[in-house]
Amino acid sequence: MTPALKDTPSFLSVPSGYAFADALALGLLHETAGDPLTLSDYTILLPTRRACRTLRESFLRLTDGRALLLPRMTALGDVDADDMTLLFADDAALTEALTLPPALGTLERQLLLARLVQRRDPAQGFDQAAGLAIALGRFLDDVQNEGLGFDKLAGLVPDLYARHWQMTLDFLKVLTEHWPAILAERHVMDAAARRVALMKAQTAAWQKSPPTGKVIAAGTAGSTPAAMDLLCLVARLPQGRVVLPGLDRDLDEESWQLLDADHPKAQIRALLSRAGIDRGDVSDWPVAGLAPANRARVAWLSEALRPAVTTERWRDLRAGHVSSAALDGLTRIDCATAQEEADIIAMIMRETLETPGKTIALVTPDRRLARRVTQSLRRWGIQIDDSGGQPLSEIMAGSFLLLLARVAVENLAPVSLLAMLKHPLMAGRLPPEVLRSLVYLLDQLVLRGPRPRGGIDGLLAAINLLDERRAGDRQRLHDWVKSLAQDISPLLDVTQEKQAADFNDLLRLHISVAEKLATTVDQTGAARLWRGEGGEAASLLLADLMAACGDIPPLSARQYLSLLANLFKGVTVRPRYGSHPRLFILGLIEARLYAADKIILGGLNEGTWPALPAHDPWLSRPMRKAFGLPPPEKDLSLAAHDFVQAISMSEVVITRAAKIDGTPTVPARWLLRMDTVLKAAGLEWPMAEAARYRQWLKQLDAPEAVNPALRPSPTPPLAARPRELSVTKIETWMRDPYQIYAQYILGLRALDPVDDDPGGAERGVFIHAALERFARTYPDTLPDDAQEQLVAFGKQALEELSIAPEVAAFWWPRFERLAGAFVEHERAWRNSGAKPLALESKGKLAWPDFTLVGKADRIDRAPDGGYAVIDYKTGSAPSKRQVAAGLSPQLPLEALMLYQGAFDGLPAGDTTIMEYWQASGKEGKPLDIKTVTSKDGTAQILREEAAEGLRRLIDTYKDENTAYHSQPRAGVMAQGHDYDHLARVREWSVGSDDDEAGDDAAEVAA
């Protein structure tokens, strides 16, 4: 005889403050009187597979691991036919479940929807359509979870809404007109629709033939109508019960009936209402044997989170309405930054390990915080996994594949190329130490500064520019890049083509190249690339992509990279097993029903926990309501319930950061409500524990002593001091001797940034080269087409510089303006009797104790018969006052070298003219001639003063007690030079009492 359903449904609740899984397991053990066989008669429906695992662990923990037959456990949130067919009661229901079409894969559905979107809007790239397909699939799931039909879309009275929403409704016809046909053609159904169908079939089967065994649905109030109907039926089964997590019994009845959609208990109230029972009809699940819950805290939370419409009752709160016991075991820490928050959490977790057997879990939806905590724990050598997982794009295999794709798309751009070459999976069939040395050379010698031309040829050209002193390194790099080209060139050839490529061909080529690059001297690339959780997840995703490649149209290289990056971000990789037995980092889903001795709730800022309500790009709020969809706040209700359940435990720490990445944050709305109620009740958060942890962190990172940096005053031995400097370095020696010390004595040089934007230095090189070639080609008479010739030399010099075309295009108009002005001035200069004598001429003036070297841009015969020393400046030129004061002695020192006959091929003689030709190419004044002379108007005086100043400078630094100070003369040398960080200028230059500058050698020399 078929047993009858109960008239009164059986609902129970594990009170807040108790570990749900432990309470459920302990109650069942008591109920079965410890009989290890009786438990197998139970069927337990739980919200997720993780919850099933948590309950199994609770049984093992409570029985000290002794052998017992566990109940049959099924996850409602991940229900499939294999699970549910075990629970059907008759053949008809079983047949119905087994004949359901299989579920369409998530990836396949996304790609199919993307094709529909692209057909609707052909101007949209497939990679963009794939992103939109995610939102479209989410909407599709919402509709199917709520058991709605798309026929209701047409009845939303579009005339009442803006044209935007009318267009949206028209766009959604891809779901109403095309999607059903695609599913039917492929003989599949949406996973959400299939899950709902299985639940409905289970409900119908048990309605018709209720099972006689014990059935318990626990830990969920049902997130969909189908799940709620199943729970309501379970509660009415002959031996069925529904065990709810944390029913609120403290909230007054009026407020209970007016719960907001974002209230933590809104879903529980909806379930009880659907079952037709009141809150008072719900019994408590037995919790005997567990430590008592903090009832005062549960009552405080109930008051703080009451619905908004009844919060006016807070005005009546007085001291004593909230017991101070509510704060027992609860610590709140408001940190200044996200890194401080992570460090304090790590310190608390480390402290917990001091208590044998004690467990602690960090619960947070903030994956960045989870990663920071993981890194902070490594300070003590503690390895811990984030069970919330990481995107595949940040896992080793995924990041390597994406970097390779980016390198190919960007045609070996330096930043992405170095990132790939330094990746742990990169091997290239070389020993690790050999690969590292080659990558180091490529980084230091080739890829610093402006970007080389793209591709293998551009990289080889940049390597060939290395001078003869690096001949050995040049050959090693050349051979290695040629070998690298054999692996990567096939992929480059495809990605650099303008036309779209077949997705399947491109993906297979991509994988093939990745495996070749990952191959070591003793292990295949495939074995290294696809191992571990990350490699397995990547291989499964790529296998699914290959199977679904017929749904992907030909893509350009950038679309391919964009699509791949978005798909990789959408895959979460979770560790199979925790790396630490007592420390855990959990996401919100993983933490449900979980129990630990101590809980840390991290990242409690608005927008993080809780996350902002998801924006629906398809329907407005009124349209969602008219259509029958729940409000976006439904997700907030679930997040709030997770928070309440976790903070109700006995020992809890809650943390937040006041600023994240420099941006101020807002505390989670629940914290603000709790603050308000505490204040009204005359209570405050206890600060002692928070202050203790902050003090610990301060002490942990504090140095033993703080020694403020003083102005550096190195006094190297005479043997180490440079005895040869160029005329341009004499100015540096005077203004900032520490730069000379760092460069010539310590042997340090500043590295250019990788892939640096071409700047003034590169522009100066190209202009200098063009002007030199022009003057060298026409030393006597200028041709009629002189301007055209100079422009041609400029094009040649710019091409040899190998800079990006867009930068060259930006510089070129200035050079064309300069060419006209330069030729005009050159004609007038030549007509006055001047004549170029030497270009880029090197000279050396040797004394017994010092050698002065230099390279003059240009030395001409002046109209008066003397020498004219000319220096091209593409940036700003020194002022006449700076030259006269001896602060910019370059030209006077070159004049001194000419006077002493130090330039090859030029006889000794006087310099009568010194000029800076400022070749900026700016509109209005593309060429500015600046003549520098002494106060009496002669160049000879400047030469003599420069010679005297240089001699004083040389003599001063021949004294071993003379220090190489950093920026000894205030106002003469501005900050921002290559060695300022080494001299720690920012530390001693502000508010410094250092008066040594007045006695510095530069003062003496000037």
PDB file of C-alpha atoms in Angstrom, residues 557-733:
ATOM      1  CA  ALA A 557      44.415  37.236 -34.740  1.00  0.00           C
ATOM      2  CA  ARG A 558      43.275  39.888 -32.267  1.00  0.00           C
ATOM      3  CA  GLN A 559      39.768  38.442 -32.137  1.00  0.00           C
ATOM      4  CA  TYR A 560      41.289  35.027 -31.493  1.00  0.00           C
ATOM      5  CA  LEU A 561      43.346  36.393 -28.588  1.00  0.00           C
ATOM      6  CA  SER A 562      40.387  38.309 -27.158  1.00  0.00           C
ATOM      7  CA  LEU A 563      38.098  35.273 -27.367  1.00  0.00           C
ATOM      8  CA  LEU A 564      40.674  32.997 -25.783  1.00  0.00           C
ATOM      9  CA  ALA A 565      41.382  35.451 -22.953  1.00  0.00           C
ATOM     10  CA  ASN A 566      37.676  35.808 -22.126  1.00  0.00           C
ATOM     11  CA  LEU A 567      37.135  32.047 -22.159  1.00  0.00           C
ATOM     12  CA  PHE A 568      40.157  31.438 -19.931  1.00  0.00           C
ATOM     13  CA  LYS A 569      38.943  34.047 -17.434  1.00  0.00           C
ATOM     14  CA  GLY A 570      35.605  32.267 -17.263  1.00  0.00           C
ATOM     15  CA  VAL A 571      37.115  28.954 -16.121  1.00  0.00           C
ATOM     16  CA  THR A 572      37.829  28.647 -12.380  1.00  0.00           C
ATOM     17  CA  VAL A 573      40.494  26.167 -11.326  1.00  0.00           C
ATOM     18  CA  ARG A 574      40.159  24.853  -7.785  1.00  0.00           C
ATOM     19  CA  PRO A 575      42.713  22.686  -5.985  1.00  0.00           C
ATOM     20  CA  ARG A 576      41.669  19.097  -5.475  1.00  0.00           C
ATOM     21  CA  TYR A 577      43.031  18.864  -1.964  1.00  0.00           C
ATOM     22  CA  GLY A 578      43.974  21.459   0.621  1.00  0.00           C
ATOM     23  CA  SER A 579      47.674  21.895   1.215  1.00  0.00           C
ATOM     24  CA  HIS A 580      47.236  22.578   4.928  1.00  0.00           C
ATOM     25  CA  PRO A 581      45.165  20.435   7.321  1.00  0.00           C
ATOM     26  CA  ARG A 582      44.117  23.267   9.657  1.00  0.00           C
ATOM     27  CA  LEU A 583      44.158  26.462   7.587  1.00  0.00           C
ATOM     28  CA  PHE A 584      41.603  27.090   4.846  1.00  0.00           C
ATOM     29  CA  ILE A 585      40.693  29.855   2.429  1.00  0.00           C
ATOM     30  CA  LEU A 586      37.137  29.488   1.180  1.00  0.00           C
ATOM     31  CA  GLY A 587      34.807  31.259  -1.203  1.00  0.00           C
ATOM     32  CA  LEU A 588      31.205  31.828  -0.182  1.00  0.00           C
ATOM     33  CA  ILE A 589      29.910  28.684  -1.909  1.00  0.00           C
ATOM     34  CA  GLU A 590      32.684  26.517  -0.427  1.00  0.00           C
ATOM     35  CA  ALA A 591      32.051  27.939   3.053  1.00  0.00           C
ATOM     36  CA  ARG A 592      28.336  27.088   3.234  1.00  0.00           C
ATOM     37  CA  LEU A 593      27.677  24.525   5.961  1.00  0.00           C
ATOM     38  CA  TYR A 594      31.425  24.471   6.672  1.00  0.00           C
ATOM     39  CA  ALA A 595      32.672  24.450  10.262  1.00  0.00           C
ATOM     40  CA  ALA A 596      35.967  25.666  11.713  1.00  0.00           C
ATOM     41  CA  ASP A 597      37.006  26.566  15.241  1.00  0.00           C
ATOM     42  CA  LYS A 598      37.681  30.133  14.174  1.00  0.00           C
ATOM     43  CA  ILE A 599      36.283  32.071  11.226  1.00  0.00           C
ATOM     44  CA  ILE A 600      37.707  35.169   9.530  1.00  0.00           C
ATOM     45  CA  LEU A 601      35.300  37.101   7.330  1.00  0.00           C
ATOM     46  CA  GLY A 602      37.438  39.225   5.007  1.00  0.00           C
ATOM     47  CA  GLY A 603      36.761  41.903   2.418  1.00  0.00           C
ATOM     48  CA  LEU A 604      33.587  43.277   4.045  1.00  0.00           C
ATOM     49  CA  ASN A 605      33.256  46.300   1.810  1.00  0.00           C
ATOM     50  CA  GLU A 606      30.305  47.361  -0.259  1.00  0.00           C
ATOM     51  CA  GLY A 607      30.779  46.090  -3.781  1.00  0.00           C
ATOM     52  CA  THR A 608      32.890  43.145  -2.621  1.00  0.00           C
ATOM     53  CA  TRP A 609      30.849  41.486   0.114  1.00  0.00           C
ATOM     54  CA  PRO A 610      28.095  42.093  -0.713  1.00  0.00           C
ATOM     55  CA  ALA A 611      28.677  42.471  -4.418  1.00  0.00           C
ATOM     56  CA  LEU A 612      26.565  45.039  -6.171  1.00  0.00           C
ATOM     57  CA  PRO A 613      23.351  43.657  -7.690  1.00  0.00           C
ATOM     58  CA  ALA A 614      24.030  42.312 -11.148  1.00  0.00           C
ATOM     59  CA  HIS A 615      22.965  44.654 -13.918  1.00  0.00           C
ATOM     60  CA  ASP A 616      20.428  43.118 -16.271  1.00  0.00           C
ATOM     61  CA  PRO A 617      21.257  44.363 -19.793  1.00  0.00           C
ATOM     62  CA  TRP A 618      18.008  42.935 -21.137  1.00  0.00           C
ATOM     63  CA  LEU A 619      15.114  43.979 -18.914  1.00  0.00           C
ATOM     64  CA  SER A 620      14.495  46.910 -16.618  1.00  0.00           C
ATOM     65  CA  ARG A 621      13.242  46.316 -13.076  1.00  0.00           C
ATOM     66  CA  PRO A 622       9.572  46.911 -13.986  1.00  0.00           C
ATOM     67  CA  MET A 623       9.949  44.600 -16.982  1.00  0.00           C
ATOM     68  CA  ARG A 624      11.551  41.863 -14.860  1.00  0.00           C
ATOM     69  CA  LYS A 625       8.700  42.128 -12.383  1.00  0.00           C
ATOM     70  CA  ALA A 626       6.056  42.027 -15.101  1.00  0.00           C
ATOM     71  CA  PHE A 627       7.802  39.065 -16.696  1.00  0.00           C
ATOM     72  CA  GLY A 628       7.926  37.149 -13.410  1.00  0.00           C
ATOM     73  CA  LEU A 629      11.672  37.223 -12.729  1.00  0.00           C
ATOM     74  CA  PRO A 630      12.931  37.821  -9.190  1.00  0.00           C
ATOM     75  CA  PRO A 631      14.574  41.181  -8.389  1.00  0.00           C
ATOM     76  CA  PRO A 632      18.370  41.456  -8.585  1.00  0.00           C
ATOM     77  CA  GLU A 633      18.464  41.718  -4.777  1.00  0.00           C
ATOM     78  CA  LYS A 634      17.828  37.989  -4.535  1.00  0.00           C
ATOM     79  CA  ASP A 635      21.579  37.405  -4.806  1.00  0.00           C
ATOM     80  CA  LEU A 636      22.129  39.931  -2.011  1.00  0.00           C
ATOM     81  CA  SER A 637      19.831  37.881   0.216  1.00  0.00           C
ATOM     82  CA  LEU A 638      22.008  34.806  -0.283  1.00  0.00           C
ATOM     83  CA  ALA A 639      25.195  36.781   0.427  1.00  0.00           C
ATOM     84  CA  ALA A 640      23.595  38.244   3.557  1.00  0.00           C
ATOM     85  CA  HIS A 641      22.570  34.779   4.732  1.00  0.00           C
ATOM     86  CA  ASP A 642      26.144  33.533   4.277  1.00  0.00           C
ATOM     87  CA  PHE A 643      27.374  36.480   6.337  1.00  0.00           C
ATOM     88  CA  VAL A 644      24.859  35.985   9.155  1.00  0.00           C
ATOM     89  CA  GLN A 645      25.515  32.261   9.413  1.00  0.00           C
ATOM     90  CA  ALA A 646      29.279  32.777   9.541  1.00  0.00           C
ATOM     91  CA  ILE A 647      29.346  35.714  11.973  1.00  0.00           C
ATOM     92  CA  SER A 648      27.027  33.860  14.338  1.00  0.00           C
ATOM     93  CA  MET A 649      29.741  31.328  15.145  1.00  0.00           C
ATOM     94  CA  SER A 650      31.480  31.515  18.496  1.00  0.00           C
ATOM     95  CA  GLU A 651      34.918  32.876  17.479  1.00  0.00           C
ATOM     96  CA  VAL A 652      34.897  35.272  14.554  1.00  0.00           C
ATOM     97  CA  VAL A 653      37.162  38.004  13.155  1.00  0.00           C
ATOM     98  CA  ILE A 654      35.774  40.434  10.578  1.00  0.00           C
ATOM     99  CA  THR A 655      38.102  42.595   8.492  1.00  0.00           C
ATOM    100  CA  ARG A 656      37.904  45.258   5.852  1.00  0.00           C
ATOM    101  CA  ALA A 657      40.263  47.724   4.156  1.00  0.00           C
ATOM    102  CA  ALA A 658      39.576  51.467   4.298  1.00  0.00           C
ATOM    103  CA  LYS A 659      41.337  51.905   0.951  1.00  0.00           C
ATOM    104  CA  ILE A 660      41.944  49.529  -1.931  1.00  0.00           C
ATOM    105  CA  ASP A 661      44.457  50.588  -4.584  1.00  0.00           C
ATOM    106  CA  GLY A 662      44.315  54.070  -3.107  1.00  0.00           C
ATOM    107  CA  THR A 663      40.531  54.386  -3.472  1.00  0.00           C
ATOM    108  CA  PRO A 664      38.403  54.867  -0.322  1.00  0.00           C
ATOM    109  CA  THR A 665      35.882  52.098   0.327  1.00  0.00           C
ATOM    110  CA  VAL A 666      32.493  51.906   2.052  1.00  0.00           C
ATOM    111  CA  PRO A 667      31.907  49.326   4.799  1.00  0.00           C
ATOM    112  CA  ALA A 668      29.429  46.572   3.993  1.00  0.00           C
ATOM    113  CA  ARG A 669      25.850  47.648   4.633  1.00  0.00           C
ATOM    114  CA  TRP A 670      25.529  44.997   7.341  1.00  0.00           C
ATOM    115  CA  LEU A 671      28.416  46.517   9.301  1.00  0.00           C
ATOM    116  CA  LEU A 672      26.811  49.964   9.118  1.00  0.00           C
ATOM    117  CA  ARG A 673      23.556  48.538  10.471  1.00  0.00           C
ATOM    118  CA  MET A 674      25.385  46.696  13.239  1.00  0.00           C
ATOM    119  CA  ASP A 675      27.227  49.917  14.155  1.00  0.00           C
ATOM    120  CA  THR A 676      23.923  51.797  14.375  1.00  0.00           C
ATOM    121  CA  VAL A 677      22.308  49.276  16.701  1.00  0.00           C
ATOM    122  CA  LEU A 678      25.428  49.037  18.879  1.00  0.00           C
ATOM    123  CA  LYS A 679      25.549  52.804  19.261  1.00  0.00           C
ATOM    124  CA  ALA A 680      21.839  52.954  20.155  1.00  0.00           C
ATOM    125  CA  ALA A 681      22.381  50.236  22.758  1.00  0.00           C
ATOM    126  CA  GLY A 682      25.303  52.101  24.305  1.00  0.00           C
ATOM    127  CA  LEU A 683      27.924  49.576  23.221  1.00  0.00           C
ATOM    128  CA  GLU A 684      31.137  49.828  21.211  1.00  0.00           C
ATOM    129  CA  TRP A 685      33.234  47.360  19.297  1.00  0.00           C
ATOM    130  CA  PRO A 686      36.007  45.974  21.501  1.00  0.00           C
ATOM    131  CA  MET A 687      39.270  47.361  20.167  1.00  0.00           C
ATOM    132  CA  ALA A 688      41.860  45.561  22.271  1.00  0.00           C
ATOM    133  CA  GLU A 689      42.293  42.577  19.944  1.00  0.00           C
ATOM    134  CA  ALA A 690      42.402  44.756  16.844  1.00  0.00           C
ATOM    135  CA  ALA A 691      45.011  47.011  18.434  1.00  0.00           C
ATOM    136  CA  ARG A 692      47.049  43.982  19.451  1.00  0.00           C
ATOM    137  CA  TYR A 693      47.174  42.598  15.926  1.00  0.00           C
ATOM    138  CA  ARG A 694      48.020  45.992  14.460  1.00  0.00           C
ATOM    139  CA  GLN A 695      50.839  46.379  16.964  1.00  0.00           C
ATOM    140  CA  TRP A 696      52.125  42.923  16.128  1.00  0.00           C
ATOM    141  CA  LEU A 697      52.125  43.735  12.442  1.00  0.00           C
ATOM    142  CA  LYS A 698      53.898  47.013  13.108  1.00  0.00           C
ATOM    143  CA  GLN A 699      56.551  45.216  15.135  1.00  0.00           C
ATOM    144  CA  LEU A 700      56.816  42.431  12.596  1.00  0.00           C
ATOM    145  CA  ASP A 701      57.794  44.813   9.797  1.00  0.00           C
ATOM    146  CA  ALA A 702      59.624  47.392  11.897  1.00  0.00           C
ATOM    147  CA  PRO A 703      63.419  47.483  11.517  1.00  0.00           C
ATOM    148  CA  GLU A 704      65.583  47.159  14.602  1.00  0.00           C
ATOM    149  CA  ALA A 705      66.700  50.749  14.170  1.00  0.00           C
ATOM    150  CA  VAL A 706      65.836  53.614  11.852  1.00  0.00           C
ATOM    151  CA  ASN A 707      68.853  55.469  10.553  1.00  0.00           C
ATOM    152  CA  PRO A 708      67.790  58.415   8.411  1.00  0.00           C
ATOM    153  CA  ALA A 709      69.799  58.717   5.241  1.00  0.00           C
ATOM    154  CA  LEU A 710      72.335  61.525   5.102  1.00  0.00           C
ATOM    155  CA  ARG A 711      73.689  63.131   1.986  1.00  0.00           C
ATOM    156  CA  PRO A 712      76.097  60.511   0.619  1.00  0.00           C
ATOM    157  CA  SER A 713      79.737  61.522   0.836  1.00  0.00           C
ATOM    158  CA  PRO A 714      81.777  58.709  -0.708  1.00  0.00           C
ATOM    159  CA  THR A 715      85.541  59.219  -0.710  1.00  0.00           C
ATOM    160  CA  PRO A 716      86.946  56.483  -2.924  1.00  0.00           C
ATOM    161  CA  PRO A 717      90.720  55.986  -3.125  1.00  0.00           C
ATOM    162  CA  LEU A 718      92.574  58.002  -5.725  1.00  0.00           C
ATOM    163  CA  ALA A 719      93.341  54.908  -7.748  1.00  0.00           C
ATOM    164  CA  ALA A 720      89.637  54.309  -8.292  1.00  0.00           C
ATOM    165  CA  ARG A 721      88.814  57.870  -9.330  1.00  0.00           C
ATOM    166  CA  PRO A 722      88.331  58.520 -13.060  1.00  0.00           C
ATOM    167  CA  ARG A 723      91.231  60.212 -14.787  1.00  0.00           C
ATOM    168  CA  GLU A 724      89.433  60.668 -18.084  1.00  0.00           C
ATOM    169  CA  LEU A 725      86.097  62.345 -18.704  1.00  0.00           C
ATOM    170  CA  SER A 726      84.272  63.811 -21.675  1.00  0.00           C
ATOM    171  CA  VAL A 727      83.449  67.500 -21.977  1.00  0.00           C
ATOM    172  CA  THR A 728      79.760  66.741 -21.323  1.00  0.00           C
ATOM    173  CA  LYS A 729      80.598  64.833 -18.110  1.00  0.00           C
ATOM    174  CA  ILE A 730      82.596  67.780 -16.761  1.00  0.00           C
ATOM    175  CA  GLU A 731      79.301  69.612 -16.342  1.00  0.00           C
ATOM    176  CA  THR A 732      77.889  66.609 -14.453  1.00  0.00           C
ATOM    177  CA  TRP A 733      81.055  66.496 -12.314  1.00  0.00           C
TER     178      TRP A 733
END
